[in-house]
PDB file of C-alpha atoms in Angstrom:
ATOM      1  CA  MET A   1      19.323  -3.820 -21.445  1.00  0.00           C
ATOM      2  CA  SER A   2      17.964  -0.658 -21.114  1.00  0.00           C
ATOM      3  CA  PRO A   3      16.447  -0.618 -17.333  1.00  0.00           C
ATOM      4  CA  ARG A   4      12.640  -1.478 -17.275  1.00  0.00           C
ATOM      5  CA  LEU A   5       9.964  -1.893 -15.229  1.00  0.00           C
ATOM      6  CA  GLU A   6       7.067  -4.461 -15.676  1.00  0.00           C
ATOM      7  CA  VAL A   7       4.050  -4.197 -13.576  1.00  0.00           C
ATOM      8  CA  TRP A   8       0.893  -6.564 -13.647  1.00  0.00           C
ATOM      9  CA  ALA A   9      -1.914  -8.067 -11.589  1.00  0.00           C
ATOM     10  CA  PRO A  10      -3.187 -11.032 -11.564  1.00  0.00           C
ATOM     11  CA  GLU A  11      -6.059 -12.689 -11.252  1.00  0.00           C
ATOM     12  CA  GLY A  12      -8.069 -15.017  -9.069  1.00  0.00           C
ATOM     13  CA  MET A  13      -8.217 -12.883  -5.460  1.00  0.00           C
ATOM     14  CA  PRO A  14     -11.463 -13.752  -3.957  1.00  0.00           C
ATOM     15  CA  GLU A  15     -13.455 -11.867  -1.417  1.00  0.00           C
ATOM     16  CA  VAL A  16     -11.471 -11.651   2.242  1.00  0.00           C
ATOM     17  CA  ALA A  17     -12.667 -12.155   4.988  1.00  0.00           C
ATOM     18  CA  ALA A  18     -11.191 -11.884   8.783  1.00  0.00           C
ATOM     19  CA  GLY A  19      -9.188 -14.915   9.726  1.00  0.00           C
ATOM     20  CA  ASP A  20      -8.273 -16.112   6.034  1.00  0.00           C
ATOM     21  CA  ASP A  21      -4.693 -16.909   5.461  1.00  0.00           C
ATOM     22  CA  LEU A  22      -3.986 -13.418   2.931  1.00  0.00           C
ATOM     23  CA  ALA A  23      -0.537 -15.194   2.028  1.00  0.00           C
ATOM     24  CA  GLY A  24      -1.929 -18.142   0.562  1.00  0.00           C
ATOM     25  CA  LEU A  25      -4.371 -16.129  -1.174  1.00  0.00           C
ATOM     26  CA  VAL A  26      -1.594 -14.208  -2.265  1.00  0.00           C
ATOM     27  CA  LEU A  27       0.267 -17.294  -3.398  1.00  0.00           C
ATOM     28  CA  ILE A  28      -2.624 -18.867  -5.277  1.00  0.00           C
ATOM     29  CA  ALA A  29      -3.630 -15.877  -7.472  1.00  0.00           C
ATOM     30  CA  LEU A  30       0.792 -15.749  -8.047  1.00  0.00           C
ATOM     31  CA  ASP A  31       0.654 -19.424  -9.478  1.00  0.00           C
ATOM     32  CA  ASP A  32       1.730 -20.950  -5.891  1.00  0.00           C
ATOM     33  CA  GLY A  33       4.022 -18.595  -6.079  1.00  0.00           C
ATOM     34  CA  ALA A  34       5.778 -19.972  -9.684  1.00  0.00           C
ATOM     35  CA  ASP A  35       5.638 -16.705 -10.857  1.00  0.00           C
ATOM     36  CA  LEU A  36       7.719 -14.890  -8.527  1.00  0.00           C
ATOM     37  CA  VAL A  37      11.450 -14.327  -8.526  1.00  0.00           C
ATOM     38  CA  ASP A  38      13.914 -13.405  -5.778  1.00  0.00           C
ATOM     39  CA  GLY A  39      13.676  -8.761  -5.877  1.00  0.00           C
ATOM     40  CA  ASP A  40      10.440  -9.171  -7.176  1.00  0.00           C
ATOM     41  CA  VAL A  41       7.565  -6.579  -4.862  1.00  0.00           C
ATOM     42  CA  VAL A  42       4.459  -8.048  -4.427  1.00  0.00           C
ATOM     43  CA  CYS A  43       2.049  -4.933  -3.505  1.00  0.00           C
ATOM     44  CA  VAL A  44      -1.346  -5.640  -1.181  1.00  0.00           C
ATOM     45  CA  THR A  45      -3.888  -3.105  -0.561  1.00  0.00           C
ATOM     46  CA  SER A  46      -4.485  -2.408   3.197  1.00  0.00           C
ATOM     47  CA  LYS A  47      -8.043  -2.948   2.633  1.00  0.00           C
ATOM     48  CA  VAL A  48      -7.069  -6.202   1.622  1.00  0.00           C
ATOM     49  CA  VAL A  49      -4.795  -6.391   4.397  1.00  0.00           C
ATOM     50  CA  SER A  50      -7.259  -4.847   7.228  1.00  0.00           C
ATOM     51  CA  LYS A  51     -10.160  -7.145   6.490  1.00  0.00           C
ATOM     52  CA  ALA A  52      -7.813  -9.700   6.424  1.00  0.00           C
ATOM     53  CA  GLU A  53      -6.808  -8.965  10.633  1.00  0.00           C
ATOM     54  CA  GLY A  54     -10.503  -8.636  11.486  1.00  0.00           C
ATOM     55  CA  ARG A  55     -10.183  -4.466  10.910  1.00  0.00           C
ATOM     56  CA  THR A  56     -13.905  -4.299   9.396  1.00  0.00           C
ATOM     57  CA  ARG A  57     -16.635  -3.066  11.718  1.00  0.00           C
ATOM     58  CA  VAL A  58     -20.332  -2.122  11.706  1.00  0.00           C
ATOM     59  CA  GLY A  59     -21.062   1.424  12.304  1.00  0.00           C
ATOM     60  CA  ASP A  60     -20.865   4.941  11.952  1.00  0.00           C
ATOM     61  CA  ARG A  61     -18.248   6.319   9.435  1.00  0.00           C
ATOM     62  CA  GLU A  62     -17.861   9.810  10.631  1.00  0.00           C
ATOM     63  CA  ALA A  63     -17.323   7.674  14.902  1.00  0.00           C
ATOM     64  CA  ALA A  64     -14.961   5.928  13.080  1.00  0.00           C
ATOM     65  CA  VAL A  65     -12.858   8.581  11.387  1.00  0.00           C
ATOM     66  CA  GLU A  66     -13.272  10.782  15.189  1.00  0.00           C
ATOM     67  CA  GLU A  67     -11.380   8.030  16.538  1.00  0.00           C
ATOM     68  CA  GLU A  68      -8.519   7.118  14.322  1.00  0.00           C
ATOM     69  CA  THR A  69      -7.829  10.687  14.696  1.00  0.00           C
ATOM     70  CA  VAL A  70      -4.737  12.289  16.702  1.00  0.00           C
ATOM     71  CA  ARG A  71      -5.461  16.050  15.382  1.00  0.00           C
ATOM     72  CA  LEU A  72      -7.152  17.710  12.517  1.00  0.00           C
ATOM     73  CA  VAL A  73      -5.200  19.505   9.648  1.00  0.00           C
ATOM     74  CA  ALA A  74      -7.469  21.028   7.419  1.00  0.00           C
ATOM     75  CA  ARG A  75     -11.570  21.471   6.558  1.00  0.00           C
ATOM     76  CA  ARG A  76     -13.866  21.552   3.354  1.00  0.00           C
ATOM     77  CA  GLY A  77     -17.478  21.326   3.660  1.00  0.00           C
ATOM     78  CA  VAL A  78     -17.875  17.617   5.068  1.00  0.00           C
ATOM     79  CA  VAL A  79     -14.334  16.668   4.144  1.00  0.00           C
ATOM     80  CA  ARG A  80     -11.755  16.071   7.165  1.00  0.00           C
ATOM     81  CA  ILE A  81      -7.626  16.031   6.720  1.00  0.00           C
ATOM     82  CA  VAL A  82      -6.067  15.075   9.389  1.00  0.00           C
ATOM     83  CA  ARG A  83      -2.945  12.939  10.731  1.00  0.00           C
ATOM     84  CA  ASN A  84      -4.402   9.447  12.160  1.00  0.00           C
ATOM     85  CA  ARG A  85      -2.836   7.484  14.904  1.00  0.00           C
ATOM     86  CA  LEU A  86      -0.311   5.662  12.244  1.00  0.00           C
ATOM     87  CA  GLY A  87       1.515   9.740  11.604  1.00  0.00           C
ATOM     88  CA  LEU A  88      -0.010   9.671   8.264  1.00  0.00           C
ATOM     89  CA  THR A  89      -1.817  12.491   6.847  1.00  0.00           C
ATOM     90  CA  MET A  90      -5.144  12.006   4.851  1.00  0.00           C
ATOM     91  CA  ALA A  91      -8.380  12.879   4.079  1.00  0.00           C
ATOM     92  CA  ALA A  92     -10.799  10.848   6.852  1.00  0.00           C
ATOM     93  CA  ALA A  93      -8.258   9.170   8.799  1.00  0.00           C
ATOM     94  CA  GLY A  94      -7.909   7.064   6.096  1.00  0.00           C
ATOM     95  CA  VAL A  95     -11.547   5.138   7.071  1.00  0.00           C
ATOM     96  CA  ASP A  96     -13.303   3.624   3.815  1.00  0.00           C
ATOM     97  CA  ALA A  97     -16.791   3.014   3.383  1.00  0.00           C
ATOM     98  CA  SER A  98     -16.479   1.457   0.067  1.00  0.00           C
ATOM     99  CA  ASN A  99     -16.307  -2.440  -0.788  1.00  0.00           C
ATOM    100  CA  VAL A 100     -17.852  -3.355   2.193  1.00  0.00           C
ATOM    101  CA  PRO A 101     -21.171  -4.394   3.062  1.00  0.00           C
ATOM    102  CA  VAL A 102     -23.466  -0.923   3.351  1.00  0.00           C
ATOM    103  CA  GLY A 103     -23.278   0.129   6.975  1.00  0.00           C
ATOM    104  CA  SER A 104     -19.475  -0.700   7.330  1.00  0.00           C
ATOM    105  CA  VAL A 105     -16.131   1.107   7.347  1.00  0.00           C
ATOM    106  CA  VAL A 106     -12.642  -0.669   6.610  1.00  0.00           C
ATOM    107  CA  LEU A 107     -10.010   0.855   9.375  1.00  0.00           C
ATOM    108  CA  LEU A 108      -5.908   0.856   8.552  1.00  0.00           C
ATOM    109  CA  PRO A 109      -4.417  -2.321   9.806  1.00  0.00           C
ATOM    110  CA  LEU A 110      -2.743  -1.876  13.562  1.00  0.00           C
ATOM    111  CA  ASP A 111       0.877  -2.046  11.750  1.00  0.00           C
ATOM    112  CA  PRO A 112       1.462  -2.030   8.181  1.00  0.00           C
ATOM    113  CA  ASP A 113       5.111  -2.838   8.312  1.00  0.00           C
ATOM    114  CA  ARG A 114       4.032  -5.478  10.746  1.00  0.00           C
ATOM    115  CA  SER A 115       1.413  -6.796   8.335  1.00  0.00           C
ATOM    116  CA  ALA A 116       4.380  -6.427   5.056  1.00  0.00           C
ATOM    117  CA  ARG A 117       6.875  -8.219   7.176  1.00  0.00           C
ATOM    118  CA  THR A 118       4.280 -11.167   8.158  1.00  0.00           C
ATOM    119  CA  LEU A 119       3.492 -11.546   4.784  1.00  0.00           C
ATOM    120  CA  ARG A 120       7.004 -11.192   3.593  1.00  0.00           C
ATOM    121  CA  GLY A 121       7.989 -13.715   5.856  1.00  0.00           C
ATOM    122  CA  GLU A 122       5.168 -16.571   4.502  1.00  0.00           C
ATOM    123  CA  VAL A 123       5.584 -16.269   0.984  1.00  0.00           C
ATOM    124  CA  HIS A 124       9.372 -16.528   1.933  1.00  0.00           C
ATOM    125  CA  ARG A 125       9.131 -19.681   4.634  1.00  0.00           C
ATOM    126  CA  ARG A 126       6.104 -21.136   1.904  1.00  0.00           C
ATOM    127  CA  THR A 127       8.291 -20.678  -1.537  1.00  0.00           C
ATOM    128  CA  GLY A 128      11.194 -20.053  -0.387  1.00  0.00           C
ATOM    129  CA  THR A 129      11.680 -17.259  -2.503  1.00  0.00           C
ATOM    130  CA  ASN A 130      12.934 -13.457  -1.169  1.00  0.00           C
ATOM    131  CA  VAL A 131      10.377 -11.097  -2.156  1.00  0.00           C
ATOM    132  CA  GLY A 132       9.451  -7.325  -0.994  1.00  0.00           C
ATOM    133  CA  VAL A 133       6.210  -6.159   0.244  1.00  0.00           C
ATOM    134  CA  VAL A 134       4.390  -3.156  -0.139  1.00  0.00           C
ATOM    135  CA  VAL A 135       1.142  -2.314   1.497  1.00  0.00           C
ATOM    136  CA  THR A 136      -0.359   0.544  -0.556  1.00  0.00           C
ATOM    137  CA  ASP A 137      -3.816   3.070   0.553  1.00  0.00           C
ATOM    138  CA  THR A 138      -5.197   5.562  -1.744  1.00  0.00           C
ATOM    139  CA  SER A 139      -4.663   9.128  -0.561  1.00  0.00           C
ATOM    140  CA  GLY A 140      -4.791  12.545  -2.290  1.00  0.00           C
ATOM    141  CA  ARG A 141      -1.593  15.054  -2.259  1.00  0.00           C
ATOM    142  CA  ALA A 142      -1.769  19.026  -0.914  1.00  0.00           C
ATOM    143  CA  TRP A 143      -2.729  21.238  -3.802  1.00  0.00           C
ATOM    144  CA  ARG A 144      -2.799  18.839  -6.439  1.00  0.00           C
ATOM    145  CA  GLU A 145      -6.491  17.148  -7.557  1.00  0.00           C
ATOM    146  CA  GLY A 146      -6.939  13.294  -7.702  1.00  0.00           C
ATOM    147  CA  GLN A 147      -5.239  10.950  -5.427  1.00  0.00           C
ATOM    148  CA  THR A 148      -2.520   7.979  -6.297  1.00  0.00           C
ATOM    149  CA  ASP A 149      -1.600   5.053  -3.870  1.00  0.00           C
ATOM    150  CA  ILE A 150       0.920   5.432  -1.440  1.00  0.00           C
ATOM    151  CA  ALA A 151       2.718   2.744   0.471  1.00  0.00           C
ATOM    152  CA  ILE A 152       1.899   2.505   4.182  1.00  0.00           C
ATOM    153  CA  GLY A 153       3.899  -0.393   5.261  1.00  0.00           C
ATOM    154  CA  ALA A 154       6.444  -2.024   3.591  1.00  0.00           C
ATOM    155  CA  ALA A 155       8.991  -4.659   4.023  1.00  0.00           C
ATOM    156  CA  GLY A 156      12.282  -6.310   2.613  1.00  0.00           C
ATOM    157  CA  LEU A 157      12.985  -3.394   0.027  1.00  0.00           C
ATOM    158  CA  LEU A 158      14.539   0.571   0.358  1.00  0.00           C
ATOM    159  CA  VAL A 159      11.555   2.698   0.644  1.00  0.00           C
ATOM    160  CA  ALA A 160      13.247   6.198   0.292  1.00  0.00           C
ATOM    161  CA  GLU A 161      16.661   6.250  -1.581  1.00  0.00           C
ATOM    162  CA  ASP A 162      18.869   8.985  -0.397  1.00  0.00           C
ATOM    163  CA  PHE A 163      21.030  10.965  -2.743  1.00  0.00           C
ATOM    164  CA  ALA A 164      22.173  13.015  -0.191  1.00  0.00           C
ATOM    165  CA  GLY A 165      26.192  13.696  -0.903  1.00  0.00           C
ATOM    166  CA  ARG A 166      26.447  11.927  -4.228  1.00  0.00           C
ATOM    167  CA  THR A 167      26.833  14.527  -7.813  1.00  0.00           C
ATOM    168  CA  ASP A 168      24.681  14.856 -10.317  1.00  0.00           C
ATOM    169  CA  ASP A 169      26.166  14.517 -13.967  1.00  0.00           C
ATOM    170  CA  HIS A 170      27.113  17.845 -14.423  1.00  0.00           C
ATOM    171  CA  GLY A 171      29.177  17.657 -11.116  1.00  0.00           C
ATOM    172  CA  ASN A 172      26.190  19.143  -8.520  1.00  0.00           C
ATOM    173  CA  PRO A 173      25.920  18.472  -5.161  1.00  0.00           C
ATOM    174  CA  LEU A 174      22.564  16.849  -4.338  1.00  0.00           C
ATOM    175  CA  ALA A 175      21.718  17.993  -0.726  1.00  0.00           C
ATOM    176  CA  VAL A 176      17.841  17.036   0.052  1.00  0.00           C
ATOM    177  CA  THR A 177      17.012  13.871  -3.426  1.00  0.00           C
ATOM    178  CA  LEU A 178      15.051  10.988  -1.614  1.00  0.00           C
ATOM    179  CA  PRO A 179      12.661   9.210  -4.230  1.00  0.00           C
ATOM    180  CA  ALA A 180      10.120   7.737  -1.945  1.00  0.00           C
ATOM    181  CA  VAL A 181      10.656   4.432  -4.089  1.00  0.00           C
ATOM    182  CA  ALA A 182       7.881   2.829  -1.887  1.00  0.00           C
ATOM    183  CA  ASP A 183       5.564   5.121  -2.963  1.00  0.00           C
ATOM    184  CA  GLU A 184       6.378   5.050  -6.737  1.00  0.00           C
ATOM    185  CA  ILE A 185       6.163   1.409  -6.834  1.00  0.00           C
ATOM    186  CA  ALA A 186       2.408   1.445  -5.450  1.00  0.00           C
ATOM    187  CA  GLY A 187       1.613   4.311  -8.108  1.00  0.00           C
ATOM    188  CA  ALA A 188       2.599   1.956 -10.078  1.00  0.00           C
ATOM    189  CA  ALA A 189       1.009  -1.031  -9.110  1.00  0.00           C
ATOM    190  CA  GLU A 190      -2.192   1.029  -8.636  1.00  0.00           C
ATOM    191  CA  LEU A 191      -2.370   1.927 -12.686  1.00  0.00           C
ATOM    192  CA  ALA A 192      -2.190  -2.259 -13.334  1.00  0.00           C
ATOM    193  CA  GLN A 193      -4.925  -2.839 -10.210  1.00  0.00           C
ATOM    194  CA  GLY A 194      -7.290  -0.476 -10.757  1.00  0.00           C
ATOM    195  CA  LYS A 195     -10.008   0.868  -9.006  1.00  0.00           C
ATOM    196  CA  ALA A 196     -13.319  -0.783 -11.285  1.00  0.00           C
ATOM    197  CA  GLY A 197     -15.370  -3.753 -10.197  1.00  0.00           C
ATOM    198  CA  ARG A 198     -13.778  -5.891  -6.846  1.00  0.00           C
ATOM    199  CA  PRO A 199     -10.328  -4.629  -5.809  1.00  0.00           C
ATOM    200  CA  SER A 200      -7.387  -7.372  -7.039  1.00  0.00           C
ATOM    201  CA  GLY A 201      -5.675  -6.901  -3.706  1.00  0.00           C
ATOM    202  CA  ARG A 202      -2.388  -7.618  -4.849  1.00  0.00           C
ATOM    203  CA  CYS A 203       0.021  -7.122  -7.449  1.00  0.00           C
ATOM    204  CA  ARG A 204       3.765  -7.696  -8.693  1.00  0.00           C
ATOM    205  CA  ALA A 205       5.887  -5.324  -9.678  1.00  0.00           C
ATOM    206  CA  ARG A 206       9.862  -6.010 -11.597  1.00  0.00           C
ATOM    207  CA  ALA A 207      12.606  -3.708 -11.845  1.00  0.00           C
ATOM    208  CA  ARG A 208      15.242  -4.816 -15.045  1.00  0.00           C
TER     209      ARG A 208
END
């Protein structure tokens, strides 16, 4: 069989609030985990993780951006591209005011890798299934219009595959080839999940 990638976003994820059992909600959407097999990758948006972890607050978005910013990288009008406390370079430090009540903002998780490890561990504890987890966020790209989802946290998978030292089919040495596996999965998941309406907040990827 030729290689194949399956990506889908199950229905049924409710609105998430601080303190909610995120692993339980994800598993309910995945038929109590019956849909999962070893090697699946579960993608969860940073916004859903942040809501569950209580990273939503009432207040001014610009003030939140200031607090989350370590260094200003570029500015165009009111748009600021900054390096945030997680070391990510993105617009508005990842602070988001969409899909939340008016006057509220969502900050990125404090430790997205830890969030991914926690979710992965809970899925394994409750179902016995060994999955990878990617925490995703939407980001722009330098010198390109539009946005795509990237990985800001991950657990249980190789986030980048280093091809340095290998050769291609023509015998040419590969020196700096480093496919961003977790980012590629995050982008694929966003295609299935979509942006319109209430975000589903989770997606499953399976490679064959």
